[in-house]
XYZ file of C-alpha atoms in Angstrom:
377
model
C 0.000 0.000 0.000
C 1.165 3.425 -0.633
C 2.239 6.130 2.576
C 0.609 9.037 3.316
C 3.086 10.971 1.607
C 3.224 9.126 -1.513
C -0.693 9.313 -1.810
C -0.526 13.440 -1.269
C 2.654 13.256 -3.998
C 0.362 11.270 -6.705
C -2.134 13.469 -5.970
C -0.066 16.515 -6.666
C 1.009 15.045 -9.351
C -2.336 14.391 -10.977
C -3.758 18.110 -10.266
C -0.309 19.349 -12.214
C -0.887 17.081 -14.771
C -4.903 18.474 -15.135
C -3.772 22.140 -15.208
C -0.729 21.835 -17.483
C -3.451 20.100 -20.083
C -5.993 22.628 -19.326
C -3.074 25.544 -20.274
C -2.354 23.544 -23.085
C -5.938 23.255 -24.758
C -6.592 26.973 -23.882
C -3.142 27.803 -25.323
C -4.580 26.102 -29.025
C -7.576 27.644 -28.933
C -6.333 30.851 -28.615
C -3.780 30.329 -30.791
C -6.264 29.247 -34.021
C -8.145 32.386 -33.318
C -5.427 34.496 -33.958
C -5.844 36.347 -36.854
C -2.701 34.654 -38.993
C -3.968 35.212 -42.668
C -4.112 39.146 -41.747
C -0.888 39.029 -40.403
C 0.642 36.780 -43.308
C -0.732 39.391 -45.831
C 0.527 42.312 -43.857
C 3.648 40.494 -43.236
C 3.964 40.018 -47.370
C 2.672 44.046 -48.141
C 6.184 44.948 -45.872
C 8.601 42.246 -47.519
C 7.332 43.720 -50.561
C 8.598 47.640 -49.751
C 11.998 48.809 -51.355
C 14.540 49.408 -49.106
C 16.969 52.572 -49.344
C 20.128 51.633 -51.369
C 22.054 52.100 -48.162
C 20.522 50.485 -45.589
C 19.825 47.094 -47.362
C 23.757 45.632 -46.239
C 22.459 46.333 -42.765
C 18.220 45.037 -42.967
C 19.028 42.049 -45.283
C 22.684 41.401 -43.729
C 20.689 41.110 -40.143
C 17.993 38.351 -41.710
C 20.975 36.745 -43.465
C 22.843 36.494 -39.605
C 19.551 35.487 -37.928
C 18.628 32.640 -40.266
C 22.534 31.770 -41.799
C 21.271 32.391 -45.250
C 24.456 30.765 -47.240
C 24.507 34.004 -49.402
C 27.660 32.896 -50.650
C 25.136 30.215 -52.699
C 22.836 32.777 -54.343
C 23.766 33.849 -58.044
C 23.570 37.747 -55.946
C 25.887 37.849 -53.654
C 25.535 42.157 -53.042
C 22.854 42.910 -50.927
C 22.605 46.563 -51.932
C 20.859 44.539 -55.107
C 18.320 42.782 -53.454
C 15.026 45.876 -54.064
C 12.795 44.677 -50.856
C 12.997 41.220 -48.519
C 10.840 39.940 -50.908
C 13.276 39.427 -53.916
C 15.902 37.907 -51.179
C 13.568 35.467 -50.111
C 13.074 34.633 -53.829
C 16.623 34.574 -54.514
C 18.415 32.076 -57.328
C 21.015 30.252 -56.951
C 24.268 30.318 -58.826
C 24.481 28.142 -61.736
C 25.915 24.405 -60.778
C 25.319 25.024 -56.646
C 22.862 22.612 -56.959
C 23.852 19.954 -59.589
C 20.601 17.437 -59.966
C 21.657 14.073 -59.220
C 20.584 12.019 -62.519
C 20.829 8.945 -61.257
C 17.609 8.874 -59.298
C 14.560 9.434 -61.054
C 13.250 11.659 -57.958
C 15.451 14.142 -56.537
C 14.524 16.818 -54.131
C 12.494 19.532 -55.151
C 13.420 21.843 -52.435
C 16.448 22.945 -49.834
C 14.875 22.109 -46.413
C 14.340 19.163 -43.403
C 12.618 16.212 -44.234
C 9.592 16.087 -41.799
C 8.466 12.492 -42.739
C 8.885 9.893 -45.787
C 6.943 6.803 -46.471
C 4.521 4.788 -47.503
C 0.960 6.054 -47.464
C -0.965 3.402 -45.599
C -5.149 2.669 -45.658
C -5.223 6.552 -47.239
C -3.026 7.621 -44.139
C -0.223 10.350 -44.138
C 1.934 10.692 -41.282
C 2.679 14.889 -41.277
C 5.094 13.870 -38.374
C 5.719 10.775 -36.505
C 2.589 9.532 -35.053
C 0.697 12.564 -36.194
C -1.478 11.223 -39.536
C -3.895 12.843 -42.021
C -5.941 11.519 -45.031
C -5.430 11.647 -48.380
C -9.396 12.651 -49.000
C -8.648 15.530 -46.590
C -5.785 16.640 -48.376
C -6.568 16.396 -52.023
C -10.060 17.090 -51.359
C -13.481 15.388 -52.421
C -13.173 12.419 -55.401
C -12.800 13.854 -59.214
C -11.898 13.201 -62.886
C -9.570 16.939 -61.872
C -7.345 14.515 -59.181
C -7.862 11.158 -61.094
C -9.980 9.288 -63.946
C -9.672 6.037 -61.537
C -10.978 8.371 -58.634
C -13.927 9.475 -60.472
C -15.359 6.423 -62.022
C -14.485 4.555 -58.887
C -16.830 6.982 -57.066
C -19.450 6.790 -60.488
C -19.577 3.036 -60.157
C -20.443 3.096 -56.311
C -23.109 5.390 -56.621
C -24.686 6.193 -60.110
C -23.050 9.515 -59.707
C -21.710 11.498 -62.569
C -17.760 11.960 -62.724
C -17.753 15.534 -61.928
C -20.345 15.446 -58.837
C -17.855 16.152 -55.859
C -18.660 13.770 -52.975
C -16.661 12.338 -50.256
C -18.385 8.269 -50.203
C -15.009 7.359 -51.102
C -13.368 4.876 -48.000
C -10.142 6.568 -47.000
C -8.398 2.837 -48.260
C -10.526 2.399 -51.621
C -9.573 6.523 -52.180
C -6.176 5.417 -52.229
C -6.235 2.579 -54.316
C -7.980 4.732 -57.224
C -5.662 7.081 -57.386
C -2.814 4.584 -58.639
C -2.365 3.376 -61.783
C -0.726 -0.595 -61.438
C -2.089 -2.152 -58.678
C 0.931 -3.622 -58.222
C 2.326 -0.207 -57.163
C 2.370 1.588 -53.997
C 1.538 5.304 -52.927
C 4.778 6.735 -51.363
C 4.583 10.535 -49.891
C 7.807 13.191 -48.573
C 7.316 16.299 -46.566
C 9.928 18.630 -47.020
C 9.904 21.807 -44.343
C 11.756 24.776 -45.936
C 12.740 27.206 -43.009
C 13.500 31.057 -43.132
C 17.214 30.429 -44.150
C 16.308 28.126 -46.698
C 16.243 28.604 -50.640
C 12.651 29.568 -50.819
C 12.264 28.323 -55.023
C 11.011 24.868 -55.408
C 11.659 22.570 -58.531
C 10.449 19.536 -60.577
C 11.562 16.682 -58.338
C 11.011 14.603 -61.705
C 9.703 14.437 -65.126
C 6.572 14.365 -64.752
C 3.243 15.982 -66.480
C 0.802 18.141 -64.473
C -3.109 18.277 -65.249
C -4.865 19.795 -62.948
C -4.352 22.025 -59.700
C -6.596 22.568 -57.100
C -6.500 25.559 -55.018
C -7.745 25.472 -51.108
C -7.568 29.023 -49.471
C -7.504 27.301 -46.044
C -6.106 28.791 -42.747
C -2.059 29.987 -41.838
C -0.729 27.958 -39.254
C 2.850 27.847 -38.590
C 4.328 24.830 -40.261
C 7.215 24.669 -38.073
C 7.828 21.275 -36.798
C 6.599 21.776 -33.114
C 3.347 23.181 -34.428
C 3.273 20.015 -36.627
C 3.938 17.337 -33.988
C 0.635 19.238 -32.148
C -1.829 20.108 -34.540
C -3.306 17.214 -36.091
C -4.091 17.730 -39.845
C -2.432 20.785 -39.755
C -1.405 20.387 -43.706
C -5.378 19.874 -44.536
C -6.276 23.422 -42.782
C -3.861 25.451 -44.165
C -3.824 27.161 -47.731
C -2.400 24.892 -50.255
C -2.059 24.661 -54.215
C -2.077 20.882 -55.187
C -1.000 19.762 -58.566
C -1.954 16.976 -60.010
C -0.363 14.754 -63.071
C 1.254 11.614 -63.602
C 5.316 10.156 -64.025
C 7.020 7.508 -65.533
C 5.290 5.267 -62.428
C 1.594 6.676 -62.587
C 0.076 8.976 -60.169
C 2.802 12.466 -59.159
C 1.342 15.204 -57.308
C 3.229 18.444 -55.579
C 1.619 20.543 -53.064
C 2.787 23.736 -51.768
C 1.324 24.301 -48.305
C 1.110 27.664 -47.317
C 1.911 28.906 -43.986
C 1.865 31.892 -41.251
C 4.015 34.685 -42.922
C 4.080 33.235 -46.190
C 2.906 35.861 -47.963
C 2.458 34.477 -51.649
C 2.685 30.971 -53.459
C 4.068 31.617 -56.707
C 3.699 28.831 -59.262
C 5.581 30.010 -63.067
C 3.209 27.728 -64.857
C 0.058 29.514 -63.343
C -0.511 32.760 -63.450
C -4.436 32.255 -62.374
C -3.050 31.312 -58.899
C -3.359 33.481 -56.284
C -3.010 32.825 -52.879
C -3.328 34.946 -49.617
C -6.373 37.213 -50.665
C -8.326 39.090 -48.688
C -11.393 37.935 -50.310
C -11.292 34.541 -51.439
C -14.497 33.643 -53.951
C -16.711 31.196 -52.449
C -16.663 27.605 -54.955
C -18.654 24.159 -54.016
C -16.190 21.920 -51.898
C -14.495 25.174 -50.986
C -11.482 24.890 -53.550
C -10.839 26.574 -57.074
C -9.755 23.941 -59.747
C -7.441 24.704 -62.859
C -7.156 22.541 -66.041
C -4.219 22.292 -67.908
C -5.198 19.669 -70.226
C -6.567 22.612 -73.005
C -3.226 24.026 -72.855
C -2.079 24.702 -76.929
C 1.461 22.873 -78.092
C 2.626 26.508 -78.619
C 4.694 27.683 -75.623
C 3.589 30.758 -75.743
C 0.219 30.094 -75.027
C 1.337 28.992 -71.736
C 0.150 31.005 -68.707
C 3.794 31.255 -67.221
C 3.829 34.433 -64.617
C 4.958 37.236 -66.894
C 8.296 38.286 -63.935
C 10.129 34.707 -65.285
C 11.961 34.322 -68.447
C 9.816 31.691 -70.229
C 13.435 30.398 -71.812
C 13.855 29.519 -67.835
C 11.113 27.183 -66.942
C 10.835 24.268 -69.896
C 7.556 23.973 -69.634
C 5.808 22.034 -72.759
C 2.175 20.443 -73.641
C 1.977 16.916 -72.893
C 1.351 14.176 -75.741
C -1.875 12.680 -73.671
C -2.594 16.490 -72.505
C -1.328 18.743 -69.973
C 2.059 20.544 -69.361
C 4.924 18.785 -69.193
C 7.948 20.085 -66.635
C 11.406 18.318 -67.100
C 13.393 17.685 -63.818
C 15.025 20.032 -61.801
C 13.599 22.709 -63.687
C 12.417 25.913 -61.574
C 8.281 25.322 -60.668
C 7.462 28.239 -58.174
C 8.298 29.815 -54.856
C 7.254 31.149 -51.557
C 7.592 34.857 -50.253
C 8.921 33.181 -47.061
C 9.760 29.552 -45.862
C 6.986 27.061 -45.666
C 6.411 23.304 -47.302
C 6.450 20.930 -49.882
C 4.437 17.910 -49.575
C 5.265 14.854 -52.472
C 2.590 12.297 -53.035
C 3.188 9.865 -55.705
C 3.162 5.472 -56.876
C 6.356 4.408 -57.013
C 6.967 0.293 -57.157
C 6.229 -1.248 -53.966
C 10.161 -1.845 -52.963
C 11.057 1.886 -53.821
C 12.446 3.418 -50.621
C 14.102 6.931 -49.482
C 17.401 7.288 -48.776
C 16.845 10.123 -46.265
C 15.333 10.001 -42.773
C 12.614 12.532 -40.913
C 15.103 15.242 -39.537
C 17.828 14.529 -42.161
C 18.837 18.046 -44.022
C 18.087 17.732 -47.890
C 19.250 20.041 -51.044
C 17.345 20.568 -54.180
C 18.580 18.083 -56.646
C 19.493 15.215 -54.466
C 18.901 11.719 -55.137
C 15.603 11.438 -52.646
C 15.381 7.636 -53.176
C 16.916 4.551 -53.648
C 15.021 3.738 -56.833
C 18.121 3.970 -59.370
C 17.285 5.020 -62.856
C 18.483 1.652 -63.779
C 16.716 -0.328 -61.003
C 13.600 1.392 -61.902
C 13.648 0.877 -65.996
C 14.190 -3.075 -65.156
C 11.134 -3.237 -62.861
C 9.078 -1.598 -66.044
């Protein structure tokens, strides 16, 4: 039996344990009433403002210090050049910093820390360890925009036409639709880009996009000890999600947006625009884009009219669509934030990094060797 003492010490114990949760749950709701997508936009309005000439060594030079920027990377290595924040954040790189590794068919579409890799599993991401979302969640209701397979899958259960958004789907049978070989498997990689980071993302492959779907969503912080708390935190917050196929089947990108991001900035679509202050209202709450009526002449293509359309190699697709080639320059974000890689790979594909590992754009993100991968096809 226990003493006195160690009765009045469990007790203790208990009460602390009951007020440090109550603090806790008070601390989350306040926090997801703060008003983040106000301060993200008014955080984006001042990256935006030119500095004087000659204080830009000493605003810029301080950011560079707080977050070790590796300025000795970007292709601008005089700060007095830099206009605003903004175009620092959006920096390039010098030519051959970032050689892409070409003998992996997926490389790394982003500097940044690798949150979590794997397989998905009954339609079940893992954002961090032990913290999971769903792929319906994410990608939103079942349509011929995300997936043929998706939509006549859905059609077939219910008598429902293919572009009738619903969400009947099981999170398991979702899953399975969206691949093309059943023999395959549905792999996914978070990348976290912090403030330091390289803030452009690239093609992580060759691979053809076809639709994107745009969720306006909240402005949490994505920072890794928001995401080990806030379950589903990736399905709340503003996202673009873009949707195609690769040598394997079924690719998708999304760029998750995040507190203080103030834009997402995709080359390829100029209709995007994230962060407003009024966001139209659509069914389902998201704003599709089709890319499949894109003409075979490049100019037609809706590329955002700041980028050099000789720099992003952007082409129609045979079967429809725009096709990027890898390591070629897709968007990126007026401040650090995510990129979150869904995509069937064979079922013995695996990554050769680890949640926590450091990554560079380019990198060979898996062990699925060009070679290894043409013999299994």
């Amino acid at each position: 039996m226990m003493t006195d003492e160690a009765v009045q010490i469990h007790t203790v114990w208990k009460i602390l344990l009951a007020i440090q949760l109550v603090i806790s749950t008070l601390a989350w709701a306040l926090y997801r009433q703060l008003p983040l997508k106000v301060v993200s936009r008014c955080w984006g309005w001042v990256s935006q403002i030119e500095l004087p000439t000659s204080l830009r060594p000493t605003l810029i030079g301080f950011y560079v210090w707080l977050f070790r920027c590796r300025i000795d990377e970007a292709a601008v290595t005089n700060l007095k050049e830099y206009r605003s924040l903004s175009d620092f954040f959006r920096r390039e790189l010098k030519p051959g910093v970032r050689p892409i590794d070409e003998g992996y068919i997926l490389t790394s579409p982003c500097d940044g820390r690798i949150l979590h890799v794997g397989e998905v599993m009954d339609g079940m991401l893992e954002q961090v360890k032990g913290v999971t979302y769903t792929l319906s969640d994410f990608f939103g209701p079942p349509g011929s925009d995300i997936c043929r397979n998706l939509a006549q899958r859905l059609q077939g259960r219910s008598g429902k036409r293919e572009d009738e958004p619903s969400t009947s789907l099981p999170e398991d049978e979702y899953m399975r639709a969206l691949m093309h070989q059943c023999e395959n498997r549905l792999f996914f990689c978070t990348i976290y880009l912090g403030p330091g980071d390289y803030h452009r993302f690239h093609a992580p492959t060759d691979w053809t996009v076809h639709s994107r779907r745009y969720f306006p969503g909240n402005l949490f912080s994505v920072n890794p000890s928001i995401a080990k708390r806030l379950r589903g935190l990736f399905s709340m917050n503003e996202r673009a999600v873009y949707f195609g196929k690769w040598r394997h089947g079924f690719f998708s990108l999304a760029a998750v947006g995040a507190t203080n991001v103030g834009s997402i900035n995709v080359y390829c679509d100029q209709d995007l625009v994230t962060n407003r202050r009024h966001t139209p209202k659509t069914d389902g709450n998201y704003h599709c884009y089709d890319f499949t009526h894109i003409d075979n002449n490049n100019d037609d293509l809706p590329l955002d009219d700041a980028y050099d359309r000789d720099d992003v190699l952007l082409q129609k697709g045979n079967g429809g669509g725009v096709n990027i080639e890898k390591g070629e320059m897709i968007g990126d974000f007026n401040f650090g934030s995510t990129i979150v890689l869904v995509f069937e790979a064979p079922r013995n594909f695996s990554f050769s990094f680890q949640p926590g590992d450091r990554v560079q754009y380019g990198q060979g993100l898996g062990s699925g060797h060009i070679d290894y991968c043409d013999h299994i096809m």
